[in-house]
mmCIF file with all atom_site columns, C-alpha atoms in Angstrom:
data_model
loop_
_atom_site.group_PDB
_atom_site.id
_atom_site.type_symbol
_atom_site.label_atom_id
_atom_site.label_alt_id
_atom_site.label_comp_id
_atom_site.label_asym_id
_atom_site.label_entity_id
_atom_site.label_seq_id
_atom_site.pdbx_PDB_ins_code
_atom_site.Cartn_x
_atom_site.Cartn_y
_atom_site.Cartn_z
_atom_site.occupancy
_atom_site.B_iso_or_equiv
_atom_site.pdbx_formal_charge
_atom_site.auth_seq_id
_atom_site.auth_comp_id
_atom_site.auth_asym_id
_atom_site.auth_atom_id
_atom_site.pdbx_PDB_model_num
ATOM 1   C CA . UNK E 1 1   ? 0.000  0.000   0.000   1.00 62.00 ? 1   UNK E CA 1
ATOM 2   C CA . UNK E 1 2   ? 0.716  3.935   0.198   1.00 62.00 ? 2   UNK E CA 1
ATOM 3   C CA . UNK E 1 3   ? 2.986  2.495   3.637   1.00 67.00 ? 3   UNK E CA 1
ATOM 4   C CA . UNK E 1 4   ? 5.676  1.300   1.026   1.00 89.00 ? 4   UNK E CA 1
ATOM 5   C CA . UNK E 1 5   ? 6.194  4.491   -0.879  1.00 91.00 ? 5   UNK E CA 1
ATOM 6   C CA . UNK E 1 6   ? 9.128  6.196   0.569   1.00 94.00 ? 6   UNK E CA 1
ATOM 7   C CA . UNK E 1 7   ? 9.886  9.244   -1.716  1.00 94.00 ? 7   UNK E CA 1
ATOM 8   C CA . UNK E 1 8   ? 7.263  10.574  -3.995  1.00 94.00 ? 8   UNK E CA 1
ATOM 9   C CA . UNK E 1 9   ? 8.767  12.998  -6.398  1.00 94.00 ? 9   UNK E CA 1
ATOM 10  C CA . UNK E 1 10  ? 6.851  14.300  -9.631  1.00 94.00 ? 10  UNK E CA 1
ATOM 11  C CA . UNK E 1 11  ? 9.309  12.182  -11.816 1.00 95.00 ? 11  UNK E CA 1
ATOM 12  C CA . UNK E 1 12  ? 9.943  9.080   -9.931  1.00 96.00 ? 12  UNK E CA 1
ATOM 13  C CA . UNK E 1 13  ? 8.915  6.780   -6.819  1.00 95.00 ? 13  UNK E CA 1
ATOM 14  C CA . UNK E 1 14  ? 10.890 5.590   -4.244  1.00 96.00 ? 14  UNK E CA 1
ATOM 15  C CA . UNK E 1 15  ? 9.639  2.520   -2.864  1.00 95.00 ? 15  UNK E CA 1
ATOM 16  C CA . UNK E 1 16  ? 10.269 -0.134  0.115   1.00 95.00 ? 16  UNK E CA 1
ATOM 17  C CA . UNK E 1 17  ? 10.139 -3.490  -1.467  1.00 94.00 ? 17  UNK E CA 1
ATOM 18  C CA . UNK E 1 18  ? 9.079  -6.532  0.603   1.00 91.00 ? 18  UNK E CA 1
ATOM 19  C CA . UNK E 1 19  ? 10.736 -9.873  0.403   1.00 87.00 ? 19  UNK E CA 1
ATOM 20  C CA . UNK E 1 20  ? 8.989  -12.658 -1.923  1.00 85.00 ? 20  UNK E CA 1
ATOM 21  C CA . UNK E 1 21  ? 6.940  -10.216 -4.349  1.00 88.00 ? 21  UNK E CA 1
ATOM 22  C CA . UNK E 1 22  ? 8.773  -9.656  -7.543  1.00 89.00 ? 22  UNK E CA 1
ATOM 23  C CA . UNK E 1 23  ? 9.841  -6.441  -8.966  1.00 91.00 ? 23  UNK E CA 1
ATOM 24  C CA . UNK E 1 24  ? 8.026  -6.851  -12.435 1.00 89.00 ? 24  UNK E CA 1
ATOM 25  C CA . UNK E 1 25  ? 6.057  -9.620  -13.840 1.00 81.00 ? 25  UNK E CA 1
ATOM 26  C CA . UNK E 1 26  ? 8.078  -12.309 -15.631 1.00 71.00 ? 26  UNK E CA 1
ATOM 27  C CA . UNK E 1 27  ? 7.282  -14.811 -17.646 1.00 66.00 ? 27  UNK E CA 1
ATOM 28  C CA . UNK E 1 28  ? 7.788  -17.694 -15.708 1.00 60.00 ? 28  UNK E CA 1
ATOM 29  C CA . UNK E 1 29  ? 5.396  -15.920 -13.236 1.00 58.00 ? 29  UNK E CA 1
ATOM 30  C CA . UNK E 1 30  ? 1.671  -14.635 -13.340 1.00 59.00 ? 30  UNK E CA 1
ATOM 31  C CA . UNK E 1 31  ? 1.952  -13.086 -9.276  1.00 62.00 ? 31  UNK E CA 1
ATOM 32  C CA . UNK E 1 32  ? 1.162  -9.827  -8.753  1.00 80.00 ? 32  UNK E CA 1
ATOM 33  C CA . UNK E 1 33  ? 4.312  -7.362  -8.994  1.00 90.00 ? 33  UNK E CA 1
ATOM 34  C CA . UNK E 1 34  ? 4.959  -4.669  -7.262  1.00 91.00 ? 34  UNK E CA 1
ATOM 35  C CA . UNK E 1 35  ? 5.436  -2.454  -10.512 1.00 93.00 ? 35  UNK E CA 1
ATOM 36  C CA . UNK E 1 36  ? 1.515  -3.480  -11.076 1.00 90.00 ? 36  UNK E CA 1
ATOM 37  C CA . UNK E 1 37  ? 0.253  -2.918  -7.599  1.00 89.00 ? 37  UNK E CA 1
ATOM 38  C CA . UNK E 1 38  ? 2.051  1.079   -7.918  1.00 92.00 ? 38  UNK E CA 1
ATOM 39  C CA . UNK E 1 39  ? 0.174  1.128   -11.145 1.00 92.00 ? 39  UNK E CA 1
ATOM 40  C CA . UNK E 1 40  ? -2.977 0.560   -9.517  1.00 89.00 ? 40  UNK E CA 1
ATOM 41  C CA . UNK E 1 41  ? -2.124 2.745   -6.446  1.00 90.00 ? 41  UNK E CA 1
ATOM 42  C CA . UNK E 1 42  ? -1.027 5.669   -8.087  1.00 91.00 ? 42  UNK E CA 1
ATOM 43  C CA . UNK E 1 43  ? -3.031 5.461   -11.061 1.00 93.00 ? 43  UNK E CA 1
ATOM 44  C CA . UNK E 1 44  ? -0.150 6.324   -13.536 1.00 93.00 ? 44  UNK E CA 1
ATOM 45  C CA . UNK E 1 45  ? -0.085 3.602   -15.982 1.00 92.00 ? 45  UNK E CA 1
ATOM 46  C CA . UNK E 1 46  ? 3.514  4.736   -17.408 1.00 93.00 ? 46  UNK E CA 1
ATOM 47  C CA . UNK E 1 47  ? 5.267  4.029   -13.897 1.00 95.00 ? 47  UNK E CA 1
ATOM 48  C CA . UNK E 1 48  ? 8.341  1.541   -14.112 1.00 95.00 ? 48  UNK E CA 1
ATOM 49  C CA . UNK E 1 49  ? 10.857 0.076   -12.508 1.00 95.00 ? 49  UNK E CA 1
ATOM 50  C CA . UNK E 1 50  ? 14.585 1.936   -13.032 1.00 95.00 ? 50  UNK E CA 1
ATOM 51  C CA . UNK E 1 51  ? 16.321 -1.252  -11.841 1.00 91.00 ? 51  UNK E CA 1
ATOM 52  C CA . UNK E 1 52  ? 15.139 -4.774  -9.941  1.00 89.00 ? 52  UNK E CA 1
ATOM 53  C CA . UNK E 1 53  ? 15.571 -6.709  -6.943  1.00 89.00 ? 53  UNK E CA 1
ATOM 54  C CA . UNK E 1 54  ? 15.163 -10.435 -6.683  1.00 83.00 ? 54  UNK E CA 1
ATOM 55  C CA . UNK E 1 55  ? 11.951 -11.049 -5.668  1.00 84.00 ? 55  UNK E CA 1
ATOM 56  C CA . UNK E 1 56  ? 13.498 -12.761 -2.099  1.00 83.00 ? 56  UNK E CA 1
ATOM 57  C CA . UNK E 1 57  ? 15.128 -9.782  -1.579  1.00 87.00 ? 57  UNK E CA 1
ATOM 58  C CA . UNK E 1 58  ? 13.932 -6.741  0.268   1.00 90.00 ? 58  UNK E CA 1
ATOM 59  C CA . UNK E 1 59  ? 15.036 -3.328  -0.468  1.00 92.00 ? 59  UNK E CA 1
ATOM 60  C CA . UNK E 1 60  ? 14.432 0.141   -1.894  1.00 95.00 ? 60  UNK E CA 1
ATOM 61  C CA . UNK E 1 61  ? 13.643 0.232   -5.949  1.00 96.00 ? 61  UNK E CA 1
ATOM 62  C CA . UNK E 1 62  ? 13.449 3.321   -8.254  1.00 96.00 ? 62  UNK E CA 1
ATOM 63  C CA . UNK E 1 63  ? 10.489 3.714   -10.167 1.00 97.00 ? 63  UNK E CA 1
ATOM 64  C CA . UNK E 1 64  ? 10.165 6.387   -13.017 1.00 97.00 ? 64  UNK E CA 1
ATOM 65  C CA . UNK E 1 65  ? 6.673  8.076   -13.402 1.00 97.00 ? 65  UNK E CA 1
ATOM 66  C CA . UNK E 1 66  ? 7.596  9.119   -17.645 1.00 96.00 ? 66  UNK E CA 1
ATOM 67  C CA . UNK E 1 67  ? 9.189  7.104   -19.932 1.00 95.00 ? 67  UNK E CA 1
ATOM 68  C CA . UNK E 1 68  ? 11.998 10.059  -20.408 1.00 96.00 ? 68  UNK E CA 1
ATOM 69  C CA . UNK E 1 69  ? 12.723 9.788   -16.411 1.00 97.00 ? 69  UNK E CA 1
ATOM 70  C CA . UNK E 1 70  ? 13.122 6.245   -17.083 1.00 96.00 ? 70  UNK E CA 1
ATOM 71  C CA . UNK E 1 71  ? 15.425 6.725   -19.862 1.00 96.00 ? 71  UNK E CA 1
ATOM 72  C CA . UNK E 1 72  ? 17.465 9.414   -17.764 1.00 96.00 ? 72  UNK E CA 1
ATOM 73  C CA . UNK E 1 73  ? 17.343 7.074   -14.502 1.00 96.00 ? 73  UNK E CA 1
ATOM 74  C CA . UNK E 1 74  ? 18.433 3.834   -16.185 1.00 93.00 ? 74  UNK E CA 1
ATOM 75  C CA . UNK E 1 75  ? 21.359 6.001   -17.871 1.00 93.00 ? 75  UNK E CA 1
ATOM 76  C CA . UNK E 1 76  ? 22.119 7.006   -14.389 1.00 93.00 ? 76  UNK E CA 1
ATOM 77  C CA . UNK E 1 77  ? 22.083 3.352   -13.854 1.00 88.00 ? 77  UNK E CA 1
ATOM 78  C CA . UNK E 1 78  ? 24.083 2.256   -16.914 1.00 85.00 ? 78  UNK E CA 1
ATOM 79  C CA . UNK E 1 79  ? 26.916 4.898   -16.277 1.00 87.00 ? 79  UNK E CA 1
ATOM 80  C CA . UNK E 1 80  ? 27.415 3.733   -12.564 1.00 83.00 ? 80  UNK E CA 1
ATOM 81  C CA . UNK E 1 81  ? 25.967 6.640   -11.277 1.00 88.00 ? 81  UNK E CA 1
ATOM 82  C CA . UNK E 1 82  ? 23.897 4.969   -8.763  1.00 90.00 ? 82  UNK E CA 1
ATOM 83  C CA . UNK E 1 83  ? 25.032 3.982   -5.301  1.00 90.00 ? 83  UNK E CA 1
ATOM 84  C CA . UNK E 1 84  ? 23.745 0.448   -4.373  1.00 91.00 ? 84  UNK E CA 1
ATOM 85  C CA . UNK E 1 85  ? 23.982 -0.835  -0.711  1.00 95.00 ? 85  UNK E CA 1
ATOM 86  C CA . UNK E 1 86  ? 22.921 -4.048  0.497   1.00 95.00 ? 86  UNK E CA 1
ATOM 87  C CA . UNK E 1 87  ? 23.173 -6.089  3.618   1.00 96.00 ? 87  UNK E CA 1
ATOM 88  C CA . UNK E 1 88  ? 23.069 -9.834  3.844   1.00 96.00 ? 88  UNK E CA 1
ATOM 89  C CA . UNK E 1 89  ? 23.862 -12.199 6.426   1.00 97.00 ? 89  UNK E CA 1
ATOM 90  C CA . UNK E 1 90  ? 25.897 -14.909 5.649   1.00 98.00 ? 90  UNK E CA 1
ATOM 91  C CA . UNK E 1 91  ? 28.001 -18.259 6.852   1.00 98.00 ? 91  UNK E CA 1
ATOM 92  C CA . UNK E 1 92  ? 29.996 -19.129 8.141   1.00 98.00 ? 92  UNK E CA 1
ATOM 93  C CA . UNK E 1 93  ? 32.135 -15.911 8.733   1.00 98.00 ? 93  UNK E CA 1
ATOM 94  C CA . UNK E 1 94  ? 34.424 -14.441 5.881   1.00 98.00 ? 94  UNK E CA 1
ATOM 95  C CA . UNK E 1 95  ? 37.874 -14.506 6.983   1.00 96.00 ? 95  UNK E CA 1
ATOM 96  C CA . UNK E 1 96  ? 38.830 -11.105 5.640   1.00 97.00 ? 96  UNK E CA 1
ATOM 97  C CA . UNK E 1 97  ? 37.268 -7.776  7.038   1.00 98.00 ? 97  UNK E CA 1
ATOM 98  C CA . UNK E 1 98  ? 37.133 -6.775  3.191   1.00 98.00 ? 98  UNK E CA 1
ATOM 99  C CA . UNK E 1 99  ? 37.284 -8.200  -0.013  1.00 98.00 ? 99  UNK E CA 1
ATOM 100 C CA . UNK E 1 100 ? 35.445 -7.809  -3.667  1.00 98.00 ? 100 UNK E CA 1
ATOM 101 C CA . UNK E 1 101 ? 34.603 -10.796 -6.326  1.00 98.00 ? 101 UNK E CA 1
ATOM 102 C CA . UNK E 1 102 ? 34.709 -9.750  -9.893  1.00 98.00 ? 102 UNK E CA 1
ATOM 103 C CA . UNK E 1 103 ? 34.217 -11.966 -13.069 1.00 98.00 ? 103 UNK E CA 1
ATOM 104 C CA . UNK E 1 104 ? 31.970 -13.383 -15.797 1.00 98.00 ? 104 UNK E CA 1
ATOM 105 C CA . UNK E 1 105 ? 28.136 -14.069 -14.257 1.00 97.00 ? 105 UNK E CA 1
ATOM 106 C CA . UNK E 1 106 ? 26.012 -15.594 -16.348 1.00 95.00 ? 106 UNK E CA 1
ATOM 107 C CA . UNK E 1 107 ? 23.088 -18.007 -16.642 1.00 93.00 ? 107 UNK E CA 1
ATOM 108 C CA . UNK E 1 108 ? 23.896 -21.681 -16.395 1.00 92.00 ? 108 UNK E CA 1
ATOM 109 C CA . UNK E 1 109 ? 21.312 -24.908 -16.834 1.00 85.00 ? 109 UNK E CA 1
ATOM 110 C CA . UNK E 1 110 ? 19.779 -26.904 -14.140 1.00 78.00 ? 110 UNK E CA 1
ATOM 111 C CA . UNK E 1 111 ? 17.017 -28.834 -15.028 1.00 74.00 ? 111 UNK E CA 1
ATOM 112 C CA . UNK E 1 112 ? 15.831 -27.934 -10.979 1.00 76.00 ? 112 UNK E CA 1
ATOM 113 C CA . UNK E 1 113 ? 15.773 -23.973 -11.257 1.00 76.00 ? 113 UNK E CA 1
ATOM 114 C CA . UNK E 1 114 ? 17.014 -20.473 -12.639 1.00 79.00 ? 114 UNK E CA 1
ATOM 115 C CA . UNK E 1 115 ? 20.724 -19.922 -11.367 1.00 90.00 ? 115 UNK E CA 1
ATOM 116 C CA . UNK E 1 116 ? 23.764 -18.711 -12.538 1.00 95.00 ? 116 UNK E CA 1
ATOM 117 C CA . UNK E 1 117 ? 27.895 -18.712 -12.107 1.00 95.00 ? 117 UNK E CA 1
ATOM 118 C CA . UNK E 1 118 ? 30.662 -17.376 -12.036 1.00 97.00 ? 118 UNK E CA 1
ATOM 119 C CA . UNK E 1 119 ? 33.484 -17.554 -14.308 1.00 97.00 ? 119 UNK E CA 1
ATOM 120 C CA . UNK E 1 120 ? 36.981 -16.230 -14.625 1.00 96.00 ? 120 UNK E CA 1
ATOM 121 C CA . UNK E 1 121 ? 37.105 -15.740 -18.056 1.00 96.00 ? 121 UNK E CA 1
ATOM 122 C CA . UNK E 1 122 ? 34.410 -14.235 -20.989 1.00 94.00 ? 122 UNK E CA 1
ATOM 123 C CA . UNK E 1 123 ? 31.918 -16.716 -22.514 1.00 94.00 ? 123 UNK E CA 1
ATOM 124 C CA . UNK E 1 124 ? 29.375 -16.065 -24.380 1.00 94.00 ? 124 UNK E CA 1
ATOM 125 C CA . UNK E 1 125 ? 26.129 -14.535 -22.579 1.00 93.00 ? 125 UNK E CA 1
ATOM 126 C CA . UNK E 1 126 ? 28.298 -14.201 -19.473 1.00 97.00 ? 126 UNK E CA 1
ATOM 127 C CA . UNK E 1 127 ? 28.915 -10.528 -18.351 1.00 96.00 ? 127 UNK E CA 1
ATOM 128 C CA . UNK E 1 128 ? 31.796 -8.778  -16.156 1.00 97.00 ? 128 UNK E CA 1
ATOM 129 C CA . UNK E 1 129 ? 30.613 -8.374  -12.715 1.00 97.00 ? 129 UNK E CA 1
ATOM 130 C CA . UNK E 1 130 ? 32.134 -6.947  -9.468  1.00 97.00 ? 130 UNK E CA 1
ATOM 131 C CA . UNK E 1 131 ? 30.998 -6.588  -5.961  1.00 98.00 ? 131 UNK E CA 1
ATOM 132 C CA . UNK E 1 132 ? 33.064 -5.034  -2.821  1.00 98.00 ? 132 UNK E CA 1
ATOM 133 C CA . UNK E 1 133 ? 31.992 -6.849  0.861   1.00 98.00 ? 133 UNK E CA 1
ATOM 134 C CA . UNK E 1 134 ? 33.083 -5.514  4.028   1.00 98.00 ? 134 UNK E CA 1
ATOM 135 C CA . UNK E 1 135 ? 32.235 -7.725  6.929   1.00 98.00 ? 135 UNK E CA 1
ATOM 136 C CA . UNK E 1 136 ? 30.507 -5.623  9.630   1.00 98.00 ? 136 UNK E CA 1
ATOM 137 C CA . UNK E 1 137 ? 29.779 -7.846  12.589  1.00 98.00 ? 137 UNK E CA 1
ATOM 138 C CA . UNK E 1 138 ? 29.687 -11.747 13.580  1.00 98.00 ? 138 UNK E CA 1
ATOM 139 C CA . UNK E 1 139 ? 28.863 -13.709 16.463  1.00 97.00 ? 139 UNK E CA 1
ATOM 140 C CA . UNK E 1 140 ? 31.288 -16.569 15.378  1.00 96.00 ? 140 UNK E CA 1
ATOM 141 C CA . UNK E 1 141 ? 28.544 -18.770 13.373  1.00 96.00 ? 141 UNK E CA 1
ATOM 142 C CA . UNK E 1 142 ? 27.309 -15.720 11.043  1.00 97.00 ? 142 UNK E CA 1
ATOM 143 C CA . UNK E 1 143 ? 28.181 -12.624 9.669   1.00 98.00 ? 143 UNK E CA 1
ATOM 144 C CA . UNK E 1 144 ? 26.106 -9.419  8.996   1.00 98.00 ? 144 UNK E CA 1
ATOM 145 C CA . UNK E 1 145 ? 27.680 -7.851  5.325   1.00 98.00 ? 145 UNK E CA 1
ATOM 146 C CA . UNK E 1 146 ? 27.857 -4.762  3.320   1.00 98.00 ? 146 UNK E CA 1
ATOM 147 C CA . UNK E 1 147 ? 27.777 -5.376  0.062   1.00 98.00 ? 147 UNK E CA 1
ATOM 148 C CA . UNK E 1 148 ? 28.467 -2.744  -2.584  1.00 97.00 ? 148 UNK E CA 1
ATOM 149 C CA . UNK E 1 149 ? 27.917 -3.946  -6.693  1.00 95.00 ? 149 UNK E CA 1
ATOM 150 C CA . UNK E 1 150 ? 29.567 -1.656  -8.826  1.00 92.00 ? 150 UNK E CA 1
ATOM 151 C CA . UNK E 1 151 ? 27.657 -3.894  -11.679 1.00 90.00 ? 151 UNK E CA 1
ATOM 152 C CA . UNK E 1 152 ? 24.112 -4.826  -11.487 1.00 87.00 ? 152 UNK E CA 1
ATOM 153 C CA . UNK E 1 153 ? 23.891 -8.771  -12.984 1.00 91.00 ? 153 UNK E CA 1
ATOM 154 C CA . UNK E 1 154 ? 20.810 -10.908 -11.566 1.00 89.00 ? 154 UNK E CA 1
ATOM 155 C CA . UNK E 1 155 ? 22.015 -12.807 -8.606  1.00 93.00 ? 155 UNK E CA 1
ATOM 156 C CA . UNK E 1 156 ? 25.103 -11.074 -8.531  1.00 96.00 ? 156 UNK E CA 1
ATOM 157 C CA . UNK E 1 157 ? 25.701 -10.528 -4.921  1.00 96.00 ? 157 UNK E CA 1
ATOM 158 C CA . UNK E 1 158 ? 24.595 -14.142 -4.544  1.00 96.00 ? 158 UNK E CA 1
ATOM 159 C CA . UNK E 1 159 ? 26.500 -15.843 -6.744  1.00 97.00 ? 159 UNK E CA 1
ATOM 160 C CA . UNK E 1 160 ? 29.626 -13.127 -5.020  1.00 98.00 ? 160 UNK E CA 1
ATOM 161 C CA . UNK E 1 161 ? 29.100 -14.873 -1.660  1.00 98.00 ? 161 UNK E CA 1
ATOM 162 C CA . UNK E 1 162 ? 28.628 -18.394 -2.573  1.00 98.00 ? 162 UNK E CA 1
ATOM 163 C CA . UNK E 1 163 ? 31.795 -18.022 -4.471  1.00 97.00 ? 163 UNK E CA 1
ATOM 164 C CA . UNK E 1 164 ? 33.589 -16.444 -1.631  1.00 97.00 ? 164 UNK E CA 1
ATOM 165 C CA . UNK E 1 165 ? 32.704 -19.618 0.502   1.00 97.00 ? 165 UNK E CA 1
ATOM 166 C CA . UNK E 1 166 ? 30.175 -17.496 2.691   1.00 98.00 ? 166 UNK E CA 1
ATOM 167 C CA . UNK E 1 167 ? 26.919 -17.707 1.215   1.00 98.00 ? 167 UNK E CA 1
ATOM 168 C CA . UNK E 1 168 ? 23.614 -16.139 2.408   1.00 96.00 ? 168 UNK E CA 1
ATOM 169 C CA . UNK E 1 169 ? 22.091 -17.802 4.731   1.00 96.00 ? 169 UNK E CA 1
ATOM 170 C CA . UNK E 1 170 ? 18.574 -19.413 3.500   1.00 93.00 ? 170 UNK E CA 1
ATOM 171 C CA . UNK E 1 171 ? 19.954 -19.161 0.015   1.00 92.00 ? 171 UNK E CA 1
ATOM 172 C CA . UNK E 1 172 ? 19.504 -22.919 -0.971  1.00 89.00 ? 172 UNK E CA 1
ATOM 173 C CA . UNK E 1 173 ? 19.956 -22.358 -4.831  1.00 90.00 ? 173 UNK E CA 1
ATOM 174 C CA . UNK E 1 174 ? 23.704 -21.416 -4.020  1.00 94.00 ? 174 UNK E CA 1
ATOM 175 C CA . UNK E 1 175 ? 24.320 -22.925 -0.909  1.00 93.00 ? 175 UNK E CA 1
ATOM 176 C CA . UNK E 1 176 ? 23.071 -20.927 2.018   1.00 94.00 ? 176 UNK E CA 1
ATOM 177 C CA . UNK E 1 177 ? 23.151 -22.387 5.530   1.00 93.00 ? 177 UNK E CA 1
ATOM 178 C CA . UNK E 1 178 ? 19.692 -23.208 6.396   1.00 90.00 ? 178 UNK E CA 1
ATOM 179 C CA . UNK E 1 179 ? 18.004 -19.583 7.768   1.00 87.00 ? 179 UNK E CA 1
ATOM 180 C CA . UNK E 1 180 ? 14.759 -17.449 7.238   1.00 75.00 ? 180 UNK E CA 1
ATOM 181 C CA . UNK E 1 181 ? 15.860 -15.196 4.029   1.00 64.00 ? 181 UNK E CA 1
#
């Protein structure tokens, strides 16, 4: 509801996005998304999403009111402009204080569900991705984590911690201690 909204400007939305409702509709999924539900809230029929979040994660997503603040936001996007911030917990601890992941992410089968690695060199339909982690507190078993994408691939951050040995916890498509997400 109205609750969510965080920032209401005349050319975009700012918005507090639960856990488990997806961004936009997809086509592997008919549930309601939270682009549609604004849509219906604010009435504006040309409101979309600037960038995503995967549906289990919560967070704050940019929605653009006109398709020219879209255009303008993504390229804001695009260009790195855009400070992203995200906190996960994850196990067991990471032995460094700080460290970043960078490589090829991209979409691999599995006949079970939709996930993706990482690779060390370019393949086709894989894309460069980086993410910087600082470890911010533990209590020996888990770790609370900043994590700071300066690319925005699906799953990225994810796929970053798994790959760092210290995945989220609850994250059982890339092997999350068992944990509410």
């Amino acid at each position: 509801g109205a609750e969510c909204v965080l920032a209401d400007h005349e050319e975009w939305l700012a918005v507090d996005k639960p856990a488990w409702l997806t961004t936009q509709r997809t086509r592997a999924s008919r549930r309601l998304s939270l682009e549609a539900a604004l849509r219906t809230l604010t009435g504006c029929a040309s409101l979309v999403a600037v960038h995503r979040l995967d549906r289990e994660t919560s967070g704050v997503v940019l929605f653009a009111k006109t398709p020219e603040a879209a255009a303008r936001l993504g390229r804001i996007f695009a260009e790195g402009g855009a400070h992203k911030r995200y906190l996960a917990i994850v196990s067991p601890v990471p032995l460094n204080p700080e460290w970043e992941v960078s490589g090829f992410l991209g979409r691999v089968l599995d006949p079970r569900r939709y996930r993706f690695a990482l690779r060390d060199e370019p393949q086709p339909s894989f894309r460069f991705s980086h993410t910087r982690f600082t470890r911010l507190s533990d209590d020996g078993v888990r770790a609370r984590v900043a994590c700071e994408p300066t690319t925005g691939r699906t799953h990225q951050i994810r796929v970053h911690l798994a790959a760092s040995g210290t995945p989220i916890v609850g994250d059982v498509v890339y092997g999350g201690a068992p944990g509410v997400r």
